[in-house]
Coordinates of C-alpha atoms in Angstrom, one line a residue:
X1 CA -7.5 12.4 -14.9
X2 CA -9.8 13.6 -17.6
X3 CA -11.5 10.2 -17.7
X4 CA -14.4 8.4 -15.5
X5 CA -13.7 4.9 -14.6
X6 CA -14.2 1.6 -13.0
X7 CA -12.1 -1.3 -12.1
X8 CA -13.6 -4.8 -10.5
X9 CA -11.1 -7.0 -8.8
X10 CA -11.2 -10.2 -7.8
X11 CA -11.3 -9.1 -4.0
X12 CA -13.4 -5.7 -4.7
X13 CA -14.1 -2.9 -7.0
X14 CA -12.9 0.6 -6.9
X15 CA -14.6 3.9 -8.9
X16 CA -13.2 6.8 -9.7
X17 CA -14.9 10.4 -10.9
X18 CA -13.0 13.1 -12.8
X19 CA -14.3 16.2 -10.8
X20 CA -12.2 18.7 -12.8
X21 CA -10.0 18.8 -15.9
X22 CA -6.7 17.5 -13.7
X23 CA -8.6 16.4 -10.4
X24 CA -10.1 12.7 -9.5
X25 CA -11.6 11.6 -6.5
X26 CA -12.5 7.7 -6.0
X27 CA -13.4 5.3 -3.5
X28 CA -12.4 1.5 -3.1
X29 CA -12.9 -1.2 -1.1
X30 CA -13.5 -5.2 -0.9
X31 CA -16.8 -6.9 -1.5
X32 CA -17.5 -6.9 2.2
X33 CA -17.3 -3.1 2.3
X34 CA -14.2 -2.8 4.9
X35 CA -11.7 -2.0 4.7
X36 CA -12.6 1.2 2.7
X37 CA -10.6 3.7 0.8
X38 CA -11.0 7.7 -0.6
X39 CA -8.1 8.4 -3.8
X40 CA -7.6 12.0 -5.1
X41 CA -5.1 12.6 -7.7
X42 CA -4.5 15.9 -9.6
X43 CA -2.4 16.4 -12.5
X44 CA 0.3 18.7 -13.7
X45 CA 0.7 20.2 -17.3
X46 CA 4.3 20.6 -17.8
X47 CA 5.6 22.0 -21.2
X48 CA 6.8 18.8 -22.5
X49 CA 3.9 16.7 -24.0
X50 CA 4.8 13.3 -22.9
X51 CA 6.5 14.3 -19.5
X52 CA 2.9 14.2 -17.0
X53 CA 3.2 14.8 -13.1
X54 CA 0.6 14.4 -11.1
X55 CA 0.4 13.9 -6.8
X56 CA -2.1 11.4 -5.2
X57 CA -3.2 10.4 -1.8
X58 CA -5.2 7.5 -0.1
X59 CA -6.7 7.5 3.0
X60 CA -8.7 4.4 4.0
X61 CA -10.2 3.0 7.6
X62 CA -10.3 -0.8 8.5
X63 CA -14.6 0.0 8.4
X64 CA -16.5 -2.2 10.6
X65 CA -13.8 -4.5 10.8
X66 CA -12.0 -4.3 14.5
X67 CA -14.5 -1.5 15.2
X68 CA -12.6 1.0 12.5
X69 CA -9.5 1.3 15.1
X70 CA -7.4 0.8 12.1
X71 CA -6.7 3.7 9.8
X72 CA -3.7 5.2 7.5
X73 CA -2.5 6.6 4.6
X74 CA -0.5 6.6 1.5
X75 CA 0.7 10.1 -0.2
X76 CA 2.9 10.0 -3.5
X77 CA 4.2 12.0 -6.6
X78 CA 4.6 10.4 -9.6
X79 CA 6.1 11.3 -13.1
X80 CA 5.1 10.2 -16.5
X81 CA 6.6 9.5 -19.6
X82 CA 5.3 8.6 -22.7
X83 CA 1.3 8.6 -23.9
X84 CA -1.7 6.5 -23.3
X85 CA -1.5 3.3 -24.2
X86 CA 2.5 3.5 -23.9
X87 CA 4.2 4.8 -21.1
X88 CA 6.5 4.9 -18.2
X89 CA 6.0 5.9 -14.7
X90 CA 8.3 6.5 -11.6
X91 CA 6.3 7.0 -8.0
X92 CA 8.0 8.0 -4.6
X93 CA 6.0 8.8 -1.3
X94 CA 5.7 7.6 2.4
X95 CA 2.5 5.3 4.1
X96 CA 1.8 4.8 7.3
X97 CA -1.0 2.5 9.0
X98 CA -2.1 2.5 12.6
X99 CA -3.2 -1.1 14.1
X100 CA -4.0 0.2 17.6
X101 CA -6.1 -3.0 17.9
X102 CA -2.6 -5.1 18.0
X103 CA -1.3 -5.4 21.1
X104 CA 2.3 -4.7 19.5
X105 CA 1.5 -0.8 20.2
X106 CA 0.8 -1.9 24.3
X107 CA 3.7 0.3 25.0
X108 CA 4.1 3.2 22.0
X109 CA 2.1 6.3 21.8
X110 CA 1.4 9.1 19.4
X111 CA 3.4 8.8 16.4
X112 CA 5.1 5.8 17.8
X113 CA 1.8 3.9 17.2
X114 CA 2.1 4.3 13.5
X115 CA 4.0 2.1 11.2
X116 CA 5.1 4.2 8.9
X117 CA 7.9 4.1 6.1
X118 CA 9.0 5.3 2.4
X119 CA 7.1 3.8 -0.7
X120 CA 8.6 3.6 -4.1
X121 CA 7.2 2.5 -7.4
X122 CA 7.8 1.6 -10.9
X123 CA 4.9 1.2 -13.4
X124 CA 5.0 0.3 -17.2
X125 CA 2.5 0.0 -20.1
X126 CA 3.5 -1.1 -23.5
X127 CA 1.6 -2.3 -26.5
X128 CA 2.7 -5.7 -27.6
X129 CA -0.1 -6.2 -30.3
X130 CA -3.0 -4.7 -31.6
X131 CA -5.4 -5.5 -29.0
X132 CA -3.0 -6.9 -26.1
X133 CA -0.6 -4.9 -23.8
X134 CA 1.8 -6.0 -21.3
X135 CA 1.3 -4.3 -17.8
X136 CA 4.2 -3.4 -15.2
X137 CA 3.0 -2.3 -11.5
X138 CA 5.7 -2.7 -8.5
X139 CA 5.2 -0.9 -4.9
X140 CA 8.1 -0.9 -2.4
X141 CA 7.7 -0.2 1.0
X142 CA 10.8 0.6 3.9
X143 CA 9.7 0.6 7.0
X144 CA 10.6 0.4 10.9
X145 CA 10.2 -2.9 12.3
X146 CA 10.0 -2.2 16.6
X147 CA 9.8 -4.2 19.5
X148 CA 9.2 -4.0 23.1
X149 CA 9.7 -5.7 26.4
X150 CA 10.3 -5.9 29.7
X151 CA 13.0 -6.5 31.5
X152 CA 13.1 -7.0 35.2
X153 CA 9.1 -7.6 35.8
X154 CA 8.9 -8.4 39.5
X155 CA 5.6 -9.9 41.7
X156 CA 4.5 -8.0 44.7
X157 CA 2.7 -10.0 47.0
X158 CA 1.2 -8.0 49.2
X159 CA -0.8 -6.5 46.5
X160 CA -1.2 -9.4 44.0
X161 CA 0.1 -7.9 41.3
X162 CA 3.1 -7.5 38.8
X163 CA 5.4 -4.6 39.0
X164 CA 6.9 -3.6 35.6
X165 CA 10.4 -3.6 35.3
X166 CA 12.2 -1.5 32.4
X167 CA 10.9 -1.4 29.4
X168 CA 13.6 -1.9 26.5
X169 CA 13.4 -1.4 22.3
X170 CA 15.0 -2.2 19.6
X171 CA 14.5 -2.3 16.1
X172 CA 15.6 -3.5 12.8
X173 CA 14.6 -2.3 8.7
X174 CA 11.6 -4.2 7.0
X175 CA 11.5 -4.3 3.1
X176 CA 8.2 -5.3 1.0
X177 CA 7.7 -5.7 -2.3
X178 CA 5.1 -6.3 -4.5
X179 CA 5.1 -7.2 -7.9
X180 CA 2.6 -7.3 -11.0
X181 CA 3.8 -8.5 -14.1
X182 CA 0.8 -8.9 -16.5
X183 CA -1.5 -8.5 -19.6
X184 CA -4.1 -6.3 -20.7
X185 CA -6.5 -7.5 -23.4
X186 CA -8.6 -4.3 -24.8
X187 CA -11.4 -4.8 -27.8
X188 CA -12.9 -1.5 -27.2
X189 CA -11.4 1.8 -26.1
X190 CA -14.0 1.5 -23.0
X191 CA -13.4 -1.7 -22.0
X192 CA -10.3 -3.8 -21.1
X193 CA -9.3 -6.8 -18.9
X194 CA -6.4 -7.4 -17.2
X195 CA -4.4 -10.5 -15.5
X196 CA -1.5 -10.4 -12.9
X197 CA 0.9 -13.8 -11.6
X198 CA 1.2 -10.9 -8.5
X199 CA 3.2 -11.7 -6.0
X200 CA 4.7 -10.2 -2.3
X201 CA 7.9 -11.0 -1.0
X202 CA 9.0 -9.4 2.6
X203 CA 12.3 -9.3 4.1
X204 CA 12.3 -8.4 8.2
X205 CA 14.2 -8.1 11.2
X206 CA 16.5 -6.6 9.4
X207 CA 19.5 -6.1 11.9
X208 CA 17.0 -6.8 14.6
X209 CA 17.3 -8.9 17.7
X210 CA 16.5 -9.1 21.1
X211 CA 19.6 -8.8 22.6
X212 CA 21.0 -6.1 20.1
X213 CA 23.2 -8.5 17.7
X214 CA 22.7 -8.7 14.2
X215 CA 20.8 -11.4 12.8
X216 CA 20.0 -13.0 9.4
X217 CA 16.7 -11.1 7.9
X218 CA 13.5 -13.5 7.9
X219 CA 12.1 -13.7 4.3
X220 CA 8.3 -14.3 3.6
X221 CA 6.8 -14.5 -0.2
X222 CA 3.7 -15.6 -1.1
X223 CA 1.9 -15.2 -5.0
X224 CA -1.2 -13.1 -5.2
X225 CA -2.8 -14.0 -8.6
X226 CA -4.6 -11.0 -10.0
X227 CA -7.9 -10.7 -12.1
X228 CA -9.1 -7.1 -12.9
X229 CA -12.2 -5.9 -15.2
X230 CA -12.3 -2.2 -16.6
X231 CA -15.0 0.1 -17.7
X232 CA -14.8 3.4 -18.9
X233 CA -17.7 5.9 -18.9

């Protein structure tokens, strides 16, 4: 907070304003302009000088894309050790997202629509020369994995149609992570550039199965190579 800023990624850019001393407001997206994000973050003084805390949310819509039926939310506190250029910071908060254009919500309503789960974080920013810093950015998500189905689903022929049977759930614990190990190169206090070997890795069905029996988790990673441009102003 304090500061007006800019970051371009490689997928979008993002802008942030300092409206008051320990408020910002900003606004991201991807170079097709959906989906789109609003940030706010405000700042705490606390009467240690390197201990900062601050709260932040995002709210963001899927835009034009799937006719803006997608929408959610990510709300956080975070708390800050150390000073610019070198610090420490631990996050905690809970996200949710609603997809009502998947048919995976056919049979959920109200809250059930929403995935929704804790997010955790660790970030890290430490000199290791006079113009080069290595960067630390991590976001952890636990969520509810849930499924639906029918059991029993019968055919009525005098009307031509399916009758529903029951309709049975279950569910199991989903865990994704995503990590940014990295470098930022700065030459002038306004400007900086950053690179990331990102990555996600995902670990689901957690205890899930369609019969109720435990099962092995299923384990997805992929890299996400990261490329970031930052201007101060």
């Amino acid at each position: 907070t304090g500061e007006d800023y800019s970051m371009v990624h490689l997928y979008g850019p993002e802008v942030h304003f300092s409206v008051a001393d320990n408020l910002s407001i900003g606004i991201m997206s991807t170079w097709i302009a959906s989906p789109i994000g609003v940030a706010a973050k405000y700042a705490f003084k606390t009467p240690f000088e390197k201990v900062r805390l601050s709260v932040g949310t995002i709210m963001f819509s899927s835009g034009y894309l799937f006719q803006a039926k997608g929408w959610g939310g990510l709300h956080w506190g975070s708390i800050t050790f150390g000073e610019a250029g070198k610090n420490l910071t631990f996050s905690s908060g809970f996200g949710y997202v609603d997809l009502n254009f998947n048919r995976r919500s056919e049979y959920e309503t109200g809250f059930d629509q929403l995935n929704r789960g804790s997010v955790s974080s660790v970030a890290a920013l430490f000199p290791v020369g006079e113009r080069a810093s290595f960067i630390f950015d991590s976001m952890i998500a636990v969520s509810e994995r849930r499924n639906y189905s029918q059991v029993g689903q019968t055919y009525d022929s005098s009307t031509n149609q399916y009758v529903n049977g029951i309709i049975t759930y279950n569910s199991g614990t989903q865990i994704s992570a995503f990590l940014m190990p990295g470098m930022r190169f700065q030459k002038k206090p306004n400007r900086a550039f950053q690179v990331a070997l990102a990555g996600v890795i995902q670990y689901s069905n957690i205890g899930f199965s369609s019969d109720m029996t435990q099962q092995n988790s299923d384990v997805v990673s992929f890299p996400v190579p990261m490329c970031s441009w930052l201007f101060k102003f």
